[in-house]
PDB file of C-alpha atoms in Angstrom:
ATOM      1  CA  MET A 190       5.685   0.212 -21.939  1.00 83.00           C
ATOM      2  CA  GLN A 191       6.166   0.312 -18.116  1.00 90.00           C
ATOM      3  CA  ALA A 192       9.481  -0.026 -16.468  1.00 91.00           C
ATOM      4  CA  ARG A 193      10.597  -1.564 -13.100  1.00 93.00           C
ATOM      5  CA  LEU A 194      13.871  -0.491 -11.483  1.00 93.00           C
ATOM      6  CA  ILE A 195      15.234  -2.672  -8.781  1.00 93.00           C
ATOM      7  CA  ALA A 196      18.174  -1.023  -6.979  1.00 94.00           C
ATOM      8  CA  TYR A 197      20.639  -3.242  -4.910  1.00 91.00           C
ATOM      9  CA  PRO A 198      22.316  -1.067  -2.373  1.00 88.00           C
ATOM     10  CA  PRO A 199      25.219  -2.707  -0.692  1.00 80.00           C
ATOM     11  CA  ASP A 200      24.265  -3.983   2.765  1.00 75.00           C
ATOM     12  CA  ASN A 201      20.544  -3.395   2.444  1.00 83.00           C
ATOM     13  CA  ALA A 202      17.263  -4.622   1.078  1.00 89.00           C
ATOM     14  CA  ALA A 203      16.502  -3.882  -2.660  1.00 92.00           C
ATOM     15  CA  VAL A 204      14.554  -0.903  -3.613  1.00 92.00           C
ATOM     16  CA  THR A 205      11.780  -1.132  -6.357  1.00 92.00           C
ATOM     17  CA  ARG A 206      10.382   1.681  -8.351  1.00 93.00           C
ATOM     18  CA  TRP A 207       7.788   1.440 -11.100  1.00 92.00           C
ATOM     19  CA  ILE A 208       7.715   3.951 -13.743  1.00 92.00           C
ATOM     20  CA  GLU A 209       4.813   4.808 -16.001  1.00 89.00           C
ATOM     21  CA  PRO A 210       5.233   6.123 -19.532  1.00 88.00           C
ATOM     22  CA  GLY A 211       5.072  10.070 -19.160  1.00 86.00           C
ATOM     23  CA  ASP A 212       6.778   9.931 -15.694  1.00 89.00           C
ATOM     24  CA  GLN A 213      10.282  11.092 -14.840  1.00 92.00           C
ATOM     25  CA  LEU A 214      12.418   9.350 -12.103  1.00 96.00           C
ATOM     26  CA  ARG A 215      15.373  10.995 -10.812  1.00 97.00           C
ATOM     27  CA  VAL A 216      18.078   8.952  -9.142  1.00 97.00           C
ATOM     28  CA  GLY A 217      20.490  10.307  -6.546  1.00 96.00           C
ATOM     29  CA  ARG A 218      21.686  10.396  -3.014  1.00 95.00           C
ATOM     30  CA  ALA A 219      19.228  13.377  -2.224  1.00 96.00           C
ATOM     31  CA  PRO A 220      16.265  12.365  -0.041  1.00 95.00           C
ATOM     32  CA  ASP A 221      13.814  14.089  -2.468  1.00 95.00           C
ATOM     33  CA  CYS A 222      14.848  11.962  -5.454  1.00 96.00           C
ATOM     34  CA  GLY A 223      12.354   9.604  -6.663  1.00 95.00           C
ATOM     35  CA  LEU A 224      14.887   6.710  -6.187  1.00 95.00           C
ATOM     36  CA  SER A 225      17.010   7.949  -3.143  1.00 95.00           C
ATOM     37  CA  LEU A 226      20.260   5.794  -2.905  1.00 95.00           C
ATOM     38  CA  ASP A 227      22.159   6.573   0.226  1.00 92.00           C
ATOM     39  CA  HIS A 228      25.717   5.465  -0.862  1.00 93.00           C
ATOM     40  CA  PRO A 229      28.759   7.683  -1.107  1.00 94.00           C
ATOM     41  CA  SER A 230      29.559   6.755  -4.537  1.00 95.00           C
ATOM     42  CA  VAL A 231      26.122   8.278  -5.752  1.00 97.00           C
ATOM     43  CA  SER A 232      25.872  12.004  -6.497  1.00 97.00           C
ATOM     44  CA  ARG A 233      22.954  14.067  -4.925  1.00 96.00           C
ATOM     45  CA  GLY A 234      21.346  14.263  -8.399  1.00 97.00           C
ATOM     46  CA  HIS A 235      22.944  11.434 -10.350  1.00 98.00           C
ATOM     47  CA  ALA A 236      20.847  10.597 -13.264  1.00 97.00           C
ATOM     48  CA  GLU A 237      17.180  10.647 -14.520  1.00 97.00           C
ATOM     49  CA  LEU A 238      15.061   8.198 -16.456  1.00 96.00           C
ATOM     50  CA  ALA A 239      12.283   9.539 -18.619  1.00 93.00           C
ATOM     51  CA  TYR A 240       9.878   8.267 -21.517  1.00 89.00           C
ATOM     52  CA  ASP A 241       9.988   9.973 -25.000  1.00 84.00           C
ATOM     53  CA  ASP A 242       8.922   9.016 -28.384  1.00 80.00           C
ATOM     54  CA  ALA A 243      12.064   6.618 -28.800  1.00 79.00           C
ATOM     55  CA  GLY A 244      11.233   4.877 -25.363  1.00 87.00           C
ATOM     56  CA  TRP A 245      12.855   5.037 -22.147  1.00 92.00           C
ATOM     57  CA  ARG A 246      15.901   7.340 -22.014  1.00 94.00           C
ATOM     58  CA  LEU A 247      18.701   7.352 -19.286  1.00 96.00           C
ATOM     59  CA  ARG A 248      20.401  10.664 -18.903  1.00 96.00           C
ATOM     60  CA  ASP A 249      23.368  11.299 -16.594  1.00 97.00           C
ATOM     61  CA  LEU A 250      23.094  14.458 -14.675  1.00 97.00           C
ATOM     62  CA  GLY A 251      26.882  15.275 -14.482  1.00 96.00           C
ATOM     63  CA  SER A 252      27.412  12.796 -11.688  1.00 96.00           C
ATOM     64  CA  LYS A 253      30.944  12.320 -10.231  1.00 95.00           C
ATOM     65  CA  ASN A 254      31.220   8.607 -10.554  1.00 96.00           C
ATOM     66  CA  GLY A 255      29.100   8.159 -13.789  1.00 96.00           C
ATOM     67  CA  SER A 256      26.157   6.063 -14.965  1.00 97.00           C
ATOM     68  CA  PHE A 257      26.475   2.762 -16.870  1.00 96.00           C
ATOM     69  CA  VAL A 258      24.261   0.545 -18.976  1.00 95.00           C
ATOM     70  CA  ASP A 259      25.424  -3.069 -19.031  1.00 93.00           C
ATOM     71  CA  GLY A 260      28.902  -1.897 -17.912  1.00 92.00           C
ATOM     72  CA  ILE A 261      29.321   0.645 -20.540  1.00 94.00           C
ATOM     73  CA  PRO A 262      29.526   4.439 -19.641  1.00 95.00           C
ATOM     74  CA  ALA A 263      26.255   6.254 -20.547  1.00 94.00           C
ATOM     75  CA  ARG A 264      25.508  10.052 -20.522  1.00 95.00           C
ATOM     76  CA  ASP A 265      22.266  10.152 -22.627  1.00 95.00           C
ATOM     77  CA  VAL A 266      21.035   6.760 -24.082  1.00 95.00           C
ATOM     78  CA  THR A 267      17.865   5.113 -25.004  1.00 94.00           C
ATOM     79  CA  LEU A 268      16.979   1.767 -23.245  1.00 93.00           C
ATOM     80  CA  ASN A 269      15.502  -0.458 -25.829  1.00 86.00           C
ATOM     81  CA  ARG A 270      15.551  -3.727 -23.601  1.00 90.00           C
ATOM     82  CA  SER A 271      15.959  -4.833 -20.122  1.00 92.00           C
ATOM     83  CA  GLY A 272      19.372  -4.942 -18.541  1.00 92.00           C
ATOM     84  CA  TRP A 273      21.595  -3.607 -15.767  1.00 94.00           C
ATOM     85  CA  LEU A 274      22.359  -0.025 -14.802  1.00 95.00           C
ATOM     86  CA  ARG A 275      25.021   1.199 -12.465  1.00 95.00           C
ATOM     87  CA  PHE A 276      24.958   4.527 -10.591  1.00 97.00           C
ATOM     88  CA  GLY A 277      28.422   4.917  -8.999  1.00 95.00           C
ATOM     89  CA  ASP A 278      28.784   1.610  -7.294  1.00 92.00           C
ATOM     90  CA  VAL A 279      25.055   0.749  -6.924  1.00 93.00           C
ATOM     91  CA  HIS A 280      23.591  -1.853  -9.297  1.00 93.00           C
ATOM     92  CA  CYS A 281      20.103  -1.614 -10.585  1.00 93.00           C
ATOM     93  CA  GLU A 282      18.074  -4.000 -12.745  1.00 93.00           C
ATOM     94  CA  ILE A 283      15.748  -2.455 -15.268  1.00 94.00           C
ATOM     95  CA  THR A 284      12.971  -4.495 -16.776  1.00 93.00           C
ATOM     96  CA  LEU A 285      10.562  -3.202 -19.434  1.00 92.00           C
ATOM     97  CA  PHE A 286       7.046  -4.641 -19.183  1.00 88.00           C
ATOM     98  CA  GLU A 287       4.021  -4.593 -21.536  1.00 85.00           C
ATOM     99  CA  PRO A 288       0.985  -3.201 -19.528  1.00 84.00           C
ATOM    100  CA  ALA A 289      -0.662  -6.637 -19.036  1.00 86.00           C
ATOM    101  CA  HIS A 290       2.540  -8.228 -17.567  1.00 86.00           C
ATOM    102  CA  ALA A 291       3.200  -5.205 -15.562  1.00 82.00           C
ATOM    103  CA  ALA A 292      -0.378  -5.473 -14.159  1.00 86.00           C
ATOM    104  CA  ALA A 293       0.276  -9.073 -13.244  1.00 85.00           C
ATOM    105  CA  VAL A 294       3.613  -8.525 -11.533  1.00 83.00           C
ATOM    106  CA  ARG A 295       2.305  -5.489  -9.531  1.00 81.00           C
ATOM    107  CA  GLY A 296      -0.629  -7.647  -8.420  1.00 82.00           C
ATOM    108  CA  ARG A 297       1.768 -10.107  -6.963  1.00 80.00           C
ATOM    109  CA  GLU A 298       2.911  -7.343  -4.534  1.00 77.00           C
ATOM    110  CA  GLN A 299      -0.600  -7.018  -3.314  1.00 83.00           C
ATOM    111  CA  GLU A 300      -0.914 -10.795  -2.989  1.00 85.00           C
ATOM    112  CA  ARG A 301       2.194 -10.716  -0.745  1.00 81.00           C
ATOM    113  CA  ARG A 302       0.560  -8.217   1.554  1.00 83.00           C
ATOM    114  CA  ALA A 303      -2.673 -10.334   1.818  1.00 87.00           C
ATOM    115  CA  LEU A 304      -0.364 -13.436   2.489  1.00 84.00           C
ATOM    116  CA  SER A 305       1.351 -11.629   5.399  1.00 85.00           C
ATOM    117  CA  VAL A 306      -1.836 -10.791   6.951  1.00 84.00           C
ATOM    118  CA  ALA A 307      -3.178 -14.352   6.503  1.00 86.00           C
ATOM    119  CA  LEU A 308      -0.087 -15.942   8.004  1.00 84.00           C
ATOM    120  CA  THR A 309      -0.061 -13.485  11.020  1.00 82.00           C
ATOM    121  CA  ARG A 310      -3.873 -14.410  11.705  1.00 82.00           C
ATOM    122  CA  GLN A 311      -3.210 -18.138  11.128  1.00 78.00           C
ATOM    123  CA  ILE A 312      -0.400 -18.391  13.615  1.00 75.00           C
ATOM    124  CA  GLY A 313      -2.131 -15.872  15.967  1.00 70.00           C
ATOM    125  CA  ASP A 314      -5.223 -18.064  16.241  1.00 71.00           C
ATOM    126  CA  ARG A 315      -3.381 -21.274  17.428  1.00 64.00           C
ATOM    127  CA  VAL A 316      -0.630 -20.254  19.598  1.00 60.00           C
ATOM    128  CA  ASP A 317       1.097 -23.487  20.853  1.00 65.00           C
ATOM    129  CA  SER A 318       4.367 -22.943  22.771  1.00 65.00           C
ATOM    130  CA  ASP A 319       5.724 -26.281  21.611  1.00 74.00           C
ATOM    131  CA  THR A 320       5.277 -25.714  17.843  1.00 81.00           C
ATOM    132  CA  LEU A 321       5.331 -21.968  17.685  1.00 85.00           C
ATOM    133  CA  PRO A 322       8.981 -21.464  16.766  1.00 88.00           C
ATOM    134  CA  ASP A 323       8.434 -23.877  13.819  1.00 88.00           C
ATOM    135  CA  ASP A 324       5.216 -22.018  12.857  1.00 88.00           C
ATOM    136  CA  ILE A 325       6.966 -18.647  12.915  1.00 91.00           C
ATOM    137  CA  LEU A 326       9.862 -20.020  10.802  1.00 92.00           C
ATOM    138  CA  ARG A 327       7.618 -21.425   8.147  1.00 91.00           C
ATOM    139  CA  GLY A 328       5.882 -17.817   7.919  1.00 91.00           C
ATOM    140  CA  VAL A 329       9.361 -16.312   7.460  1.00 93.00           C
ATOM    141  CA  LEU A 330      10.488 -18.703   5.021  1.00 93.00           C
ATOM    142  CA  GLU A 331       7.280 -18.113   3.032  1.00 90.00           C
ATOM    143  CA  LEU A 332       7.332 -14.239   3.081  1.00 91.00           C
ATOM    144  CA  ALA A 333      11.210 -14.084   2.368  1.00 91.00           C
ATOM    145  CA  GLY A 334      11.114 -16.751  -0.552  1.00 90.00           C
ATOM    146  CA  CYS A 335      13.988 -18.368   1.253  1.00 92.00           C
ATOM    147  CA  SER A 336      14.725 -22.216   1.356  1.00 90.00           C
ATOM    148  CA  ARG A 337      15.949 -22.855   4.927  1.00 91.00           C
ATOM    149  CA  GLY A 338      16.052 -21.054   8.311  1.00 93.00           C
ATOM    150  CA  PHE A 339      16.496 -21.156  12.066  1.00 94.00           C
ATOM    151  CA  VAL A 340      14.965 -19.625  15.045  1.00 94.00           C
ATOM    152  CA  LEU A 341      17.321 -18.662  17.849  1.00 93.00           C
ATOM    153  CA  LEU A 342      15.831 -17.866  21.326  1.00 92.00           C
ATOM    154  CA  ALA A 343      17.700 -16.381  24.304  1.00 90.00           C
ATOM    155  CA  ASP A 344      18.954 -19.134  26.787  1.00 85.00           C
ATOM    156  CA  GLY A 345      20.641 -17.408  29.611  1.00 83.00           C
ATOM    157  CA  GLN A 346      23.513 -15.401  28.293  1.00 84.00           C
ATOM    158  CA  ASP A 347      23.486 -17.305  25.055  1.00 88.00           C
ATOM    159  CA  TYR A 348      21.071 -18.165  22.102  1.00 91.00           C
ATOM    160  CA  ALA A 349      19.840 -21.679  21.407  1.00 90.00           C
ATOM    161  CA  VAL A 350      18.371 -22.998  18.008  1.00 91.00           C
ATOM    162  CA  ARG A 351      14.662 -23.799  18.881  1.00 90.00           C
ATOM    163  CA  ALA A 352      13.482 -24.354  15.208  1.00 90.00           C
ATOM    164  CA  SER A 353      15.297 -25.418  11.948  1.00 90.00           C
ATOM    165  CA  LEU A 354      13.497 -26.111   8.655  1.00 89.00           C
ATOM    166  CA  VAL A 355      14.422 -26.826   5.028  1.00 87.00           C
ATOM    167  CA  ARG A 356      11.415 -25.532   2.737  1.00 75.00           C
ATOM    168  CA  ASP A 357      10.154 -27.720  -0.089  1.00 59.00           C
ATOM    169  CA  GLY A 358      12.235 -30.621   0.515  1.00 50.00           C
ATOM    170  CA  GLY A 359      15.451 -28.692  -0.102  1.00 47.00           C
ATOM    171  CA  VAL A 360      18.908 -29.888   1.494  1.00 44.00           C
ATOM    172  CA  LEU A 361      21.207 -27.592   3.011  1.00 45.00           C
ATOM    173  CA  ASP A 362      23.538 -29.078   5.645  1.00 47.00           C
ATOM    174  CA  ALA A 363      20.903 -31.516   6.801  1.00 49.00           C
ATOM    175  CA  ASN A 364      22.918 -32.847   9.579  1.00 52.00           C
ATOM    176  CA  ALA A 365      23.005 -29.399  11.265  1.00 50.00           C
ATOM    177  CA  LEU A 366      19.413 -29.018  10.666  1.00 50.00           C
ATOM    178  CA  LYS A 367      18.663 -32.326  12.380  1.00 54.00           C
ATOM    179  CA  SER A 368      20.766 -31.559  15.263  1.00 55.00           C
ATOM    180  CA  ARG A 369      19.593 -28.044  15.487  1.00 66.00           C
ATOM    181  CA  THR A 370      22.983 -26.427  15.333  1.00 81.00           C
ATOM    182  CA  PHE A 371      23.148 -23.068  13.519  1.00 88.00           C
ATOM    183  CA  SER A 372      24.961 -23.214  10.139  1.00 84.00           C
ATOM    184  CA  GLY A 373      23.847 -19.794   8.688  1.00 87.00           C
ATOM    185  CA  SER A 374      25.762 -16.430   8.714  1.00 88.00           C
ATOM    186  CA  VAL A 375      26.841 -15.747  12.218  1.00 88.00           C
ATOM    187  CA  GLY A 376      27.778 -12.279  11.090  1.00 88.00           C
ATOM    188  CA  ALA A 377      24.331 -11.463  10.055  1.00 90.00           C
ATOM    189  CA  VAL A 378      22.740 -12.729  13.222  1.00 92.00           C
ATOM    190  CA  GLN A 379      25.337 -10.821  15.331  1.00 92.00           C
ATOM    191  CA  ARG A 380      24.520  -7.657  13.320  1.00 92.00           C
ATOM    192  CA  ALA A 381      20.837  -7.965  13.717  1.00 93.00           C
ATOM    193  CA  LEU A 382      21.152  -8.684  17.427  1.00 94.00           C
ATOM    194  CA  ALA A 383      23.481  -5.898  18.116  1.00 92.00           C
ATOM    195  CA  GLN A 384      21.715  -3.172  15.943  1.00 92.00           C
ATOM    196  CA  ARG A 385      18.123  -4.539  16.968  1.00 93.00           C
ATOM    197  CA  GLU A 386      17.294  -3.963  13.276  1.00 92.00           C
ATOM    198  CA  PRO A 387      16.524  -6.461  10.586  1.00 93.00           C
ATOM    199  CA  VAL A 388      19.349  -7.439   8.113  1.00 92.00           C
ATOM    200  CA  ALA A 389      18.639  -8.230   4.500  1.00 91.00           C
ATOM    201  CA  ILE A 390      21.402  -8.964   1.911  1.00 88.00           C
ATOM    202  CA  ASN A 391      20.796  -9.654  -1.776  1.00 87.00           C
ATOM    203  CA  GLN A 392      23.717 -11.005  -3.897  1.00 75.00           C
ATOM    204  CA  VAL A 393      25.617 -11.976  -0.934  1.00 71.00           C
ATOM    205  CA  ALA A 394      28.881 -12.787  -2.921  1.00 65.00           C
ATOM    206  CA  SER A 395      29.204  -9.113  -3.668  1.00 65.00           C
ATOM    207  CA  ASP A 396      28.394  -7.609  -0.309  1.00 62.00           C
ATOM    208  CA  PRO A 397      31.728  -6.055   1.177  1.00 61.00           C
ATOM    209  CA  TRP A 398      31.169  -7.281   4.877  1.00 59.00           C
ATOM    210  CA  LEU A 399      29.901 -10.747   4.240  1.00 61.00           C
ATOM    211  CA  SER A 400      31.514 -11.949   0.955  1.00 56.00           C
ATOM    212  CA  GLY A 401      34.868 -12.781   2.501  1.00 58.00           C
ATOM    213  CA  ARG A 402      33.400 -14.655   5.524  1.00 61.00           C
ATOM    214  CA  GLU A 403      34.348 -18.452   5.368  1.00 60.00           C
ATOM    215  CA  SER A 404      30.941 -19.688   6.444  1.00 60.00           C
ATOM    216  CA  VAL A 405      29.310 -17.591   3.572  1.00 58.00           C
ATOM    217  CA  VAL A 406      31.744 -18.652   0.941  1.00 56.00           C
ATOM    218  CA  ALA A 407      31.493 -22.249   1.860  1.00 59.00           C
ATOM    219  CA  MET A 408      27.653 -22.196   1.648  1.00 66.00           C
ATOM    220  CA  GLY A 409      27.481 -20.182  -1.565  1.00 70.00           C
ATOM    221  CA  LEU A 410      24.574 -18.221  -0.140  1.00 79.00           C
ATOM    222  CA  HIS A 411      22.742 -15.939  -2.607  1.00 84.00           C
ATOM    223  CA  SER A 412      20.429 -14.003  -0.227  1.00 89.00           C
ATOM    224  CA  LEU A 413      19.641 -13.920   3.405  1.00 91.00           C
ATOM    225  CA  VAL A 414      17.570 -11.999   6.012  1.00 94.00           C
ATOM    226  CA  CYS A 415      17.799 -11.808   9.786  1.00 95.00           C
ATOM    227  CA  LEU A 416      14.908 -10.473  12.059  1.00 95.00           C
ATOM    228  CA  PRO A 417      15.571  -9.629  15.690  1.00 95.00           C
ATOM    229  CA  LEU A 418      12.764 -10.638  18.110  1.00 95.00           C
ATOM    230  CA  LEU A 419      12.413  -7.752  20.448  1.00 93.00           C
ATOM    231  CA  ASP A 420      10.254  -7.162  23.665  1.00 90.00           C
ATOM    232  CA  GLY A 421      10.858  -3.394  24.041  1.00 88.00           C
ATOM    233  CA  LYS A 422      14.740  -3.250  24.457  1.00 85.00           C
ATOM    234  CA  ARG A 423      14.933  -6.787  25.461  1.00 89.00           C
ATOM    235  CA  VAL A 424      16.178  -9.149  22.695  1.00 92.00           C
ATOM    236  CA  LEU A 425      14.131 -12.383  22.822  1.00 92.00           C
ATOM    237  CA  GLY A 426      16.224 -13.955  19.990  1.00 93.00           C
ATOM    238  CA  ALA A 427      16.091 -13.885  16.120  1.00 95.00           C
ATOM    239  CA  VAL A 428      14.785 -15.482  12.906  1.00 96.00           C
ATOM    240  CA  TYR A 429      17.339 -16.140  10.225  1.00 96.00           C
ATOM    241  CA  ALA A 430      16.666 -17.352   6.610  1.00 94.00           C
ATOM    242  CA  ASP A 431      18.689 -17.764   3.386  1.00 92.00           C
ATOM    243  CA  ARG A 432      18.868 -19.415   0.126  1.00 90.00           C
ATOM    244  CA  ARG A 433      21.522 -20.384  -2.443  1.00 86.00           C
ATOM    245  CA  GLU A 434      19.178 -20.241  -5.478  1.00 86.00           C
ATOM    246  CA  PRO A 435      18.724 -16.910  -7.458  1.00 81.00           C
ATOM    247  CA  GLY A 436      15.244 -15.614  -7.302  1.00 82.00           C
ATOM    248  CA  GLU A 437      13.185 -12.594  -6.647  1.00 84.00           C
ATOM    249  CA  PRO A 438      15.150 -10.092  -4.529  1.00 89.00           C
ATOM    250  CA  ILE A 439      14.306  -9.302  -0.828  1.00 90.00           C
ATOM    251  CA  THR A 440      13.004  -5.848  -1.161  1.00 90.00           C
ATOM    252  CA  GLN A 441      11.937  -3.019   1.187  1.00 89.00           C
ATOM    253  CA  LEU A 442       8.316  -4.210   0.701  1.00 88.00           C
ATOM    254  CA  ASP A 443       9.400  -7.768   1.855  1.00 90.00           C
ATOM    255  CA  LEU A 444      11.318  -6.343   4.856  1.00 91.00           C
ATOM    256  CA  GLU A 445       8.343  -4.226   5.967  1.00 90.00           C
ATOM    257  CA  LEU A 446       6.068  -7.406   5.963  1.00 91.00           C
ATOM    258  CA  LEU A 447       8.711  -9.420   7.612  1.00 93.00           C
ATOM    259  CA  GLY A 448       9.330  -6.766  10.213  1.00 92.00           C
ATOM    260  CA  ALA A 449       5.588  -6.655  11.183  1.00 91.00           C
ATOM    261  CA  PHE A 450       5.471 -10.434  11.175  1.00 92.00           C
ATOM    262  CA  ALA A 451       8.540 -10.606  13.609  1.00 92.00           C
ATOM    263  CA  GLU A 452       6.858  -8.033  15.967  1.00 91.00           C
ATOM    264  CA  SER A 453       3.706 -10.357  16.052  1.00 89.00           C
ATOM    265  CA  ALA A 454       6.018 -13.282  16.582  1.00 89.00           C
ATOM    266  CA  ALA A 455       7.614 -11.739  19.700  1.00 89.00           C
ATOM    267  CA  VAL A 456       4.241 -11.191  21.138  1.00 86.00           C
ATOM    268  CA  TRP A 457       3.232 -14.802  20.380  1.00 85.00           C
ATOM    269  CA  LEU A 458       6.520 -16.070  22.037  1.00 84.00           C
ATOM    270  CA  LEU A 459       5.852 -14.085  25.031  1.00 83.00           C
ATOM    271  CA  ALA A 460       2.205 -15.379  25.217  1.00 77.00           C
ATOM    272  CA  GLY A 461       3.512 -18.942  24.806  1.00 65.00           C
ATOM    273  CA  GLN A 462       6.082 -18.502  27.588  1.00 63.00           C
ATOM    274  CA  ALA A 463       3.214 -17.169  29.755  1.00 54.00           C
ATOM    275  CA  LEU A 464       1.137 -20.202  28.964  1.00 45.00           C
ATOM    276  CA  ALA A 465       3.868 -22.496  29.791  1.00 47.00           C
ATOM    277  CA  VAL A 466       4.286 -20.906  33.176  1.00 41.00           C
ATOM    278  CA  LEU A 467       0.557 -21.054  33.790  1.00 38.00           C
ATOM    279  CA  ASP A 468       0.589 -24.742  32.915  1.00 45.00           C
ATOM    280  CA  ALA A 469       3.323 -25.604  35.204  1.00 46.00           C
ATOM    281  CA  ALA A 470       1.646 -23.593  38.232  1.00 42.00           C
ATOM    282  CA  PRO A 471      -0.312 -25.460  40.867  1.00 49.00           C
ATOM    283  CA  ARG A 472      -4.128 -25.729  40.214  1.00 46.00           C
ATOM    284  CA  TRP A 473      -6.654 -24.266  42.452  1.00 50.00           C
ATOM    285  CA  ASN A 474      -7.939 -27.640  43.561  1.00 54.00           C
ATOM    286  CA  THR A 475      -4.497 -28.701  44.535  1.00 51.00           C
ATOM    287  CA  ILE A 476      -3.872 -25.503  46.568  1.00 47.00           C
ATOM    288  CA  VAL A 477      -7.267 -26.116  48.299  1.00 52.00           C
ATOM    289  CA  SER A 478      -6.504 -29.629  49.018  1.00 59.00           C
ATOM    290  CA  ALA A 479      -3.076 -28.830  50.505  1.00 55.00           C
ATOM    291  CA  HIS A 480      -4.737 -26.188  52.644  1.00 53.00           C
ATOM    292  CA  ALA A 481      -7.131 -28.510  53.876  1.00 60.00           C
ATOM    293  CA  ARG A 482      -4.553 -31.228  54.789  1.00 59.00           C
ATOM    294  CA  GLY A 483      -2.578 -28.555  56.733  1.00 57.00           C
ATOM    295  CA  ALA A 484      -5.686 -27.360  58.595  1.00 58.00           C
ATOM    296  CA  ALA A 485      -6.442 -31.025  59.495  1.00 57.00           C
ATOM    297  CA  ALA A 486      -3.007 -31.606  60.806  1.00 54.00           C
TER     298      ALA A 486
END
């Protein structure tokens, strides 16, 4: 029976590891661990997962802050069912799969890569400066599995909402979406713009730097992602997406695909702006006619 471990580091994308029978997975803060969790509550060599005749076994390696199975301290225990593990303060979800089910789930990861390529090609083939922000936002919502989102683009010294969408007919602050005012997590956008790095949060309510923010509490957000749009060191804007409903976590794979999509989106935005400038420029015949009139005068 195969096992999938999804770790939820605070303030970061989820990390997924598959373990085959016969394999061993060491969990810890050390970079050479099979599942490296860079969090101060996790020991360098914290715990180990391995498969034996009885099934999957979790063994704590003498960690400082302990290992837990469904909230119960564990030093050496067999895992007979799916559940929740905790290493220090980092929660992990372990799911046990029969081979056929595991193959189907892992196949969906490859489908997401193919979807990312298809969305990138689709939007790149029909760059339209008027609809481009909406097209980019649809792609991010699809890849992130989120229900609503916003595109914010630089407008002088500020940022303005250029696209706002609700996916699959969901309703989240519809008045704000209609008026194109931003109603997501301001803190997540500020962080992505300041650090010029993607921000991805799962289980927002338990995240230390977001859980107490009034806007986040009022909206009851479950997951969010914010991607800066960059032209070298210049910030063009950001794409923000979130959802209130539980669902598949935003993983490092998702963040990898979203980051590549955002890089392409920045190029498309620059191309769209260039096309808009060209459309507004005087045409050659107009220039020739003006020159002729000047010569005749």
